[in-house]
Each structure stands twice: as C-alpha cells, then as structure tokens.
C-alpha cells in the first residue's frame, strides 16, 4: 500500500479535462497535416519521413516495461510534429485561408455588382411598365370613363395597339440600322487596327500613352459622374423621406379634419336640440308666469271666512256624512228586500208556468 501510494505520488494521473484538451489539439494537428498532405505534390513531400519514426522501435523497446503513462507519452512523441513543421503547416494553411478569403471577397463584390445592375435594370423596366400603363389608361380610358366604371372602346384599343406596333417596328428598324452601322464601324476599326499593327510597334506606345491619358480622363469623368449620381441618389432619398413625412402629415391632417367635421355635426345637432329645448322652456316659463299672475290675482282677491262659519260647515259636513251612511244602510236593506221579492216573484212565475 505504501509503495502504491508513493507511485501515485510520483506519477499523478492526468485529469479528464486535460486529456480532452490534449486530444482536441492532436485532432486539430492531424486534420491540418492531412489537409496539407492532400494539397502537396508527391515530389514535395518533405515530411514523408519523420525523424521520430526512425527511433520509434528503440524507444518502444526501452519503454516496454515501464508505466503505462510513460508508454503513452513515448507514443505521443513518436507521432507528434516538430515546431518548424507545425509553423510551416500553419503558415501554408494561413496563406490558403487568406487566398480563399480574397477570392470569396472578389466573387462577392462581382455578385454584388451584378445584383445592383439587375436591380437598376428592374427599376428601369418597372418605370417603363408604369409609364406604359399610365399611357394606356390615359389613351383608352381617359375619355370613356363614366359613373358606372370604364367602358372599353374597341376601335380606340385597336388604333392604340396598331400605333404601338408601328412604334415597335420603327424602333426595331432603328435598332437594325444602328446595328448595321455599328457593324460597319466595327469592321472599319478592325481594318484600322490591322493597319496599325502592320505599321509597327512604334506608334503603338504613343497610342497607348494617349489611350492611358484618355482612360485616366474618362476615369476622372466617370468618378465625377458617379459622385454626382450618388449626390442625386442621396437628394432623391431625402426628397422621398420628406415626401413620405408630408404624406403622413397630410393623412393625419385629413383624419383630424374628418374627426372635427364629425364633431361639428354632432355639436350642431346638440345645438339644435338645445335651441328647441330653450324655446319649449321659454313657452313653459311664459305659461308659468301667466299662471303665477292669475294665482297672485286670486291671492289678492281671496277672502278668508270666519272661524264660526268654518266650524258650522265642518258640523254640516259631519251631519251629511252620517246621513250618507244612514242612506247607504237603507239602500242595502232595500236591495236585500228587492232581491228577496225577486226570488219570490220568480217562484210565483215558475209555479204559474207549471200549472
């Protein structure tokens, strides 16, 4: 146990995280070496015979009886690369990566230019289509639109289509003529080029210098035009932004105007209702004033009776109520006697009918 503990102290076992990190580094080195080996020619294999490979049997025979960790370290030293070889591989890989990045950058710039050209062509085509649609609607539906919608005039449509076909034919003939002239100009230029080539290379340098000067001038003009175009695009973008903001303000103002018109109409209706109610209240006030005047007049003409007359009238009212109750009892008795007489009369009538 003591020996085992001493051995563990002298030969500490590597941790799992360190082993994983070491394996990752070795995997990266192996992948880089394989990639470099595939790219390299068979005649340029400078790393084909590693110096460690020659001493591998001796090292393996010496470490056969040692500890397993020492055996692993010896095998790692056999398959590993030297620092110079690693630097060479890293430099070549870095150069390849830089070349690939430059190539991808050039391809991306070319693709971007092509897409910008396609977008510009699409914008021009879209503008032409819009203008054609506007011209078509103006020529065909401009004078035939009514309240029920557009009325298609076939004769005008046929005339319009015939006119467009004639314009297209004229444009095609114009392009044919221009193509023919350009072909003649091309032949003339080719003939002049052959003549210049026959004259010699003496004038070629002068022409090249002149062409370079002209090219530089044209490049300067193109840059100026590009700057102007960029400035115009910026101005157009700003104008579009201002136009959009004005449109938004106009929409907000229209919405505010609509809400104000609706509010004004509601206020007008409420005002009419209030005016009618005010007129009605005025009439009621006039009636109340007339009633008030009458009541005030009656109040002025009102004469309060004496106390004795009030007491006498109350006594007479009481006597009348008593007499009313008495007569009500008499009426009830009379109604009962009447009912009894009616029943007796009905019995007499029934007995007479039976006889």
Coordinates of C-alpha atoms in Angstrom, one line a residue:
X1 CA 0.0 0.0 0.0
X2 CA 2.9 2.3 0.8
X3 CA 4.6 1.6 -2.5
X4 CA 1.3 2.2 -4.3
X5 CA 0.8 5.5 -2.6
X6 CA 4.4 6.5 -3.4
X7 CA 3.9 5.5 -7.0
X8 CA 0.7 7.6 -7.2
X9 CA 2.6 10.5 -5.8
X10 CA 5.5 10.2 -8.3
X11 CA 3.2 9.6 -11.3
X12 CA 0.0 11.6 -10.9
X13 CA -2.8 10.6 -13.3
X14 CA -3.9 13.3 -15.7
X15 CA -7.4 14.8 -15.3
X16 CA -10.2 14.1 -17.7
X17 CA -10.4 17.8 -18.9
X18 CA -6.7 17.9 -19.6
X19 CA -6.9 14.7 -21.6
X20 CA -9.8 16.0 -23.7
X21 CA -7.9 19.3 -24.4
X22 CA -4.8 17.3 -25.4
X23 CA -6.9 15.1 -27.7
X24 CA -8.6 18.1 -29.3
X25 CA -5.2 19.7 -30.0
X26 CA -3.9 16.4 -31.5
X27 CA -7.1 16.1 -33.6
X28 CA -6.6 19.6 -35.0
X29 CA -2.9 18.9 -35.8
X30 CA -3.9 15.6 -37.6
X31 CA -6.6 17.4 -39.7
X32 CA -4.2 20.2 -40.6
X33 CA -1.5 17.7 -41.6
X34 CA -4.0 15.6 -43.7
X35 CA -5.2 18.7 -45.5
X36 CA -1.7 19.9 -46.2
X37 CA -0.7 16.3 -47.3
X38 CA -3.6 16.2 -49.8
X39 CA -2.7 19.6 -51.3
X40 CA 1.0 18.9 -51.6
X41 CA 2.6 17.2 -54.6
X42 CA 4.3 13.8 -54.2
X43 CA 7.7 15.3 -55.1
X44 CA 7.4 17.9 -52.4
X45 CA 6.8 15.6 -49.5
X46 CA 9.4 17.0 -47.1
X47 CA 7.6 15.5 -44.2
X48 CA 7.3 12.0 -45.6
X49 CA 10.0 10.5 -43.3
X50 CA 9.7 12.0 -39.9
X51 CA 12.9 11.9 -37.7
X52 CA 10.9 10.4 -34.9
X53 CA 9.8 7.5 -36.9
X54 CA 13.4 6.1 -37.2
X55 CA 13.8 6.0 -33.5
X56 CA 10.4 4.6 -32.8
X57 CA 11.4 0.8 -32.4
X58 CA 14.2 1.7 -30.0
X59 CA 12.0 3.9 -27.8
X60 CA 9.2 1.4 -27.8
X61 CA 11.6 -1.4 -26.8
X62 CA 13.0 0.7 -24.0
X63 CA 9.6 1.8 -22.6
X64 CA 8.0 -1.7 -22.8
X65 CA 8.5 -2.5 -19.2
X66 CA 7.7 1.0 -17.8
X67 CA 4.5 2.5 -16.6
X68 CA 1.5 2.9 -18.9
X69 CA 1.6 6.7 -18.8
X70 CA 5.3 6.8 -19.9
X71 CA 4.3 4.4 -22.7
X72 CA 1.6 6.9 -23.8
X73 CA 4.0 9.8 -23.6
X74 CA 6.6 8.0 -25.8
X75 CA 4.0 7.1 -28.4
X76 CA 2.8 10.7 -28.4
X77 CA 6.3 11.9 -29.0
X78 CA 6.6 9.5 -31.9
X79 CA 3.5 10.7 -33.8
X80 CA 3.9 14.4 -33.0
X81 CA 5.5 17.1 -35.3
X82 CA 8.4 19.4 -34.7
X83 CA 7.9 23.1 -34.1
X84 CA 9.3 24.0 -37.5
X85 CA 7.0 21.6 -39.3
X86 CA 4.0 22.9 -37.3
X87 CA 4.9 26.5 -38.2
X88 CA 5.3 25.7 -41.9
X89 CA 1.9 23.9 -41.9
X90 CA 0.3 26.9 -40.1
X91 CA 1.8 29.4 -42.5
X92 CA 0.7 27.5 -45.6
X93 CA -2.8 27.0 -44.1
X94 CA -2.9 30.7 -43.2
X95 CA -1.8 31.6 -46.8
X96 CA -4.5 29.3 -48.2
X97 CA -7.2 30.8 -46.0
X98 CA -6.2 34.3 -47.0
X99 CA -6.3 33.4 -50.7
X100 CA -9.7 31.8 -50.2
X101 CA -11.0 34.9 -48.3
X102 CA -9.7 37.2 -51.1
X103 CA -11.3 35.0 -53.7
X104 CA -14.6 34.9 -51.9
X105 CA -14.4 38.7 -51.4
X106 CA -13.8 39.2 -55.2
X107 CA -16.7 36.8 -56.0
X108 CA -18.9 38.6 -53.5
X109 CA -18.1 42.0 -55.0
X110 CA -18.7 40.8 -58.5
X111 CA -22.0 39.2 -57.4
X112 CA -23.0 42.5 -55.6
X113 CA -22.2 44.5 -58.8
X114 CA -24.3 42.1 -60.9
X115 CA -27.2 42.3 -58.4
X116 CA -27.0 46.1 -58.4
X117 CA -27.1 46.1 -62.2
X118 CA -30.1 43.7 -62.2
X119 CA -31.8 45.9 -59.7
X120 CA -31.2 49.0 -61.8
X121 CA -32.5 47.2 -64.9
X122 CA -35.6 46.0 -62.9
X123 CA -36.2 49.6 -61.8
X124 CA -36.0 50.9 -65.3
X125 CA -38.2 48.2 -66.6
X126 CA -40.7 48.8 -63.8
X127 CA -40.7 52.6 -64.6
X128 CA -41.3 51.8 -68.3
X129 CA -44.1 49.4 -67.4
X130 CA -45.8 52.0 -65.1
X131 CA -45.5 54.7 -67.8
X132 CA -46.9 52.3 -70.4
X133 CA -49.9 51.5 -68.1
X134 CA -50.5 55.2 -67.4
X135 CA -50.4 56.0 -71.2
X136 CA -52.7 53.1 -71.9
X137 CA -55.2 54.2 -69.3
X138 CA -54.9 57.8 -70.4
X139 CA -55.4 57.0 -74.1
X140 CA -58.0 54.3 -73.7
X141 CA -60.0 55.1 -70.6
X142 CA -59.3 58.8 -70.4
X143 CA -62.4 59.9 -72.4
X144 CA -64.6 56.8 -72.0
X145 CA -64.8 56.7 -68.2
X146 CA -68.3 57.2 -66.7
X147 CA -70.1 56.9 -63.4
X148 CA -70.6 53.2 -63.8
X149 CA -67.0 52.4 -64.5
X150 CA -64.7 52.2 -67.5
X151 CA -66.1 51.5 -71.0
X152 CA -63.7 49.8 -73.4
X153 CA -63.7 51.3 -76.9
X154 CA -62.5 48.5 -79.2
X155 CA -61.8 50.9 -82.1
X156 CA -59.7 53.1 -79.9
X157 CA -58.0 50.0 -78.5
X158 CA -57.2 48.7 -82.0
X159 CA -55.8 52.1 -83.0
X160 CA -53.7 52.2 -79.9
X161 CA -52.3 48.7 -80.4
X162 CA -51.6 49.5 -84.1
X163 CA -49.8 52.6 -83.1
X164 CA -47.8 50.7 -80.6
X165 CA -46.9 48.1 -83.1
X166 CA -45.8 50.7 -85.6
X167 CA -43.7 52.4 -83.0
X168 CA -42.2 49.0 -82.1
X169 CA -41.5 48.3 -85.8
X170 CA -39.9 51.7 -86.2
X171 CA -37.8 51.1 -83.1
X172 CA -36.7 47.7 -84.4
X173 CA -35.8 49.1 -87.8
X174 CA -33.9 51.9 -85.9
X175 CA -32.0 49.2 -83.9
X176 CA -31.3 47.2 -87.1
X177 CA -29.9 50.3 -88.8
X178 CA -27.9 51.1 -85.7
X179 CA -26.6 47.6 -85.5
X180 CA -25.7 47.7 -89.2
X181 CA -23.8 51.0 -88.7
X182 CA -22.1 49.6 -85.6
X183 CA -21.0 46.5 -87.6
X184 CA -19.6 48.8 -90.3
X185 CA -17.9 50.9 -87.7
X186 CA -16.5 47.7 -86.1
X187 CA -15.2 46.5 -89.5
X188 CA -13.6 49.9 -90.0
X189 CA -12.0 49.8 -86.6
X190 CA -10.7 46.3 -87.2
X191 CA -9.2 47.4 -90.5
X192 CA -7.6 50.4 -88.8
X193 CA -6.3 48.1 -86.1
X194 CA -4.8 45.8 -88.7
X195 CA -3.2 48.7 -90.4
X196 CA -1.8 50.0 -87.2
X197 CA -0.5 46.5 -86.4
X198 CA 1.1 46.5 -89.9
X199 CA 2.7 49.9 -89.4
X200 CA 4.6 48.7 -86.3
X201 CA 5.0 49.0 -82.7
X202 CA 6.5 52.5 -82.7
X203 CA 3.2 54.2 -82.8
X204 CA 1.6 51.7 -80.5
X205 CA 3.4 53.1 -77.5
X206 CA 2.3 56.6 -78.4
X207 CA -1.3 55.5 -78.9
X208 CA -1.1 53.5 -75.6
X209 CA 0.0 56.6 -73.8
X210 CA -2.7 58.6 -75.4
X211 CA -5.2 55.9 -74.5
X212 CA -3.9 55.8 -71.0
X213 CA -4.3 59.6 -70.7
X214 CA -7.8 59.4 -72.2
X215 CA -8.6 56.5 -69.9
X216 CA -7.4 58.5 -66.9
X217 CA -9.5 61.4 -68.1
X218 CA -12.5 59.2 -68.6
X219 CA -12.0 57.6 -65.2
X220 CA -11.9 61.0 -63.7
X221 CA -15.1 62.0 -65.5
X222 CA -16.7 58.7 -64.5
X223 CA -15.8 59.3 -60.9
X224 CA -17.3 62.8 -61.1
X225 CA -20.4 61.4 -62.7
X226 CA -20.6 58.7 -60.0
X227 CA -20.2 61.3 -57.3
X228 CA -23.0 63.4 -59.0
X229 CA -25.1 60.3 -59.3
X230 CA -24.5 59.4 -55.6
X231 CA -25.4 63.0 -54.7
X232 CA -28.6 62.8 -56.8
X233 CA -29.5 59.5 -55.2
X234 CA -29.0 61.0 -51.7
X235 CA -31.1 64.0 -52.8
X236 CA -33.8 61.7 -54.1
X237 CA -33.7 59.6 -50.9
X238 CA -34.1 62.8 -48.8
X239 CA -36.9 64.0 -51.1
X240 CA -38.6 60.7 -50.7
X241 CA -38.3 60.9 -47.0
X242 CA -39.6 64.5 -47.0
X243 CA -42.5 63.4 -49.3
X244 CA -43.3 60.5 -47.0
X245 CA -43.3 62.7 -44.0
X246 CA -45.5 65.2 -45.8
X247 CA -47.9 62.4 -46.8
X248 CA -48.1 61.2 -43.2
X249 CA -48.8 64.8 -42.0
X250 CA -51.4 65.1 -44.7
X251 CA -53.1 61.9 -43.6
X252 CA -53.0 63.0 -40.0
X253 CA -54.5 66.4 -41.0
X254 CA -57.2 64.6 -43.1
X255 CA -58.0 62.3 -40.2
X256 CA -58.1 65.3 -37.8
X257 CA -60.4 67.2 -40.3
X258 CA -62.7 64.3 -40.6
X259 CA -63.0 63.9 -36.8
X260 CA -63.5 67.7 -36.5
X261 CA -66.3 67.6 -39.1
X262 CA -68.0 64.8 -37.3
X263 CA -67.6 66.6 -34.0
X264 CA -69.0 69.8 -35.6
X265 CA -72.0 67.9 -37.0
X266 CA -72.7 66.4 -33.6
X267 CA -72.3 69.8 -31.9
X268 CA -74.8 71.3 -34.5
X269 CA -77.3 68.6 -33.7
X270 CA -76.9 69.2 -30.0
X271 CA -77.2 72.9 -30.5
X272 CA -80.5 72.5 -32.5
X273 CA -81.8 70.2 -29.7
X274 CA -80.8 72.8 -27.1
X275 CA -82.5 75.6 -29.1
X276 CA -85.7 73.6 -29.2
X277 CA -85.5 72.8 -25.5
X278 CA -84.8 76.5 -24.8
X279 CA -87.9 77.5 -26.9
X280 CA -90.0 74.9 -25.0
X281 CA -88.7 76.2 -21.7
X282 CA -89.4 79.7 -22.7
X283 CA -93.0 78.7 -23.6
X284 CA -93.3 76.9 -20.3
X285 CA -91.9 79.9 -18.5
X286 CA -94.5 82.2 -20.2
X287 CA -97.3 79.8 -19.2
X288 CA -95.9 79.6 -15.6
X289 CA -95.7 83.4 -15.5
X290 CA -99.4 83.7 -16.6
X291 CA -100.5 81.1 -14.1
X292 CA -98.4 82.9 -11.4
X293 CA -100.1 86.2 -12.3
X294 CA -103.5 84.6 -12.1
X295 CA -102.7 83.0 -8.7
X296 CA -101.3 86.2 -7.4
X297 CA -104.6 87.9 -8.5
X298 CA -106.6 85.2 -6.9
X299 CA -104.4 85.5 -3.8
X300 CA -105.1 89.2 -3.7
X301 CA -108.9 88.7 -4.2
X302 CA -109.1 85.8 -1.7
X303 CA -111.2 86.4 1.4
X304 CA -110.7 84.1 4.4
X305 CA -114.0 83.1 6.1
X306 CA -114.6 83.4 9.8
X307 CA -114.0 80.7 12.4
X308 CA -117.7 80.2 13.3
X309 CA -118.6 79.6 9.7
X310 CA -115.8 77.1 9.3
X311 CA -117.0 75.2 12.4
X312 CA -120.6 75.2 11.2
X313 CA -119.5 74.0 7.8
X314 CA -117.5 71.2 9.4
X315 CA -120.5 70.2 11.5
X316 CA -122.8 70.2 8.4
X317 CA -120.2 68.1 6.6
X318 CA -120.2 65.6 9.5
X319 CA -124.0 65.5 9.5
X320 CA -124.1 64.9 5.8
X321 CA -121.6 62.1 6.1
X322 CA -123.8 60.5 8.8
X323 CA -126.9 60.9 6.7
X324 CA -124.9 59.3 3.7
X325 CA -124.0 56.3 5.8
X326 CA -127.7 56.0 7.0
X327 CA -129.0 56.2 3.5
X328 CA -126.3 53.6 2.4
X329 CA -127.6 51.2 5.0
X330 CA -131.2 51.8 3.9
X331 CA -130.2 51.3 0.3
X332 CA -128.5 48.0 1.3
X333 CA -131.7 46.9 3.2
X334 CA -133.9 47.9 0.2
X335 CA -131.6 45.9 -2.2
X336 CA -131.9 42.8 0.1
X337 CA -135.6 43.1 0.2
X338 CA -135.7 43.7 -3.6
X339 CA -133.7 40.6 -4.1
X340 CA -136.0 38.6 -1.8
X341 CA -139.1 39.9 -3.7
X342 CA -137.5 39.0 -7.0
X343 CA -136.8 35.4 -5.8
X344 CA -140.4 35.2 -4.6
X345 CA -141.7 36.6 -7.9
X346 CA -139.6 34.1 -9.8
X347 CA -141.0 31.3 -7.8
X348 CA -144.5 32.5 -8.4
X349 CA -143.8 32.7 -12.1
X350 CA -142.4 29.2 -12.1
X351 CA -145.4 27.8 -10.3
X352 CA -147.8 29.6 -12.7
X353 CA -146.0 28.1 -15.7
X354 CA -146.2 24.6 -14.2
X355 CA -149.9 24.9 -13.7

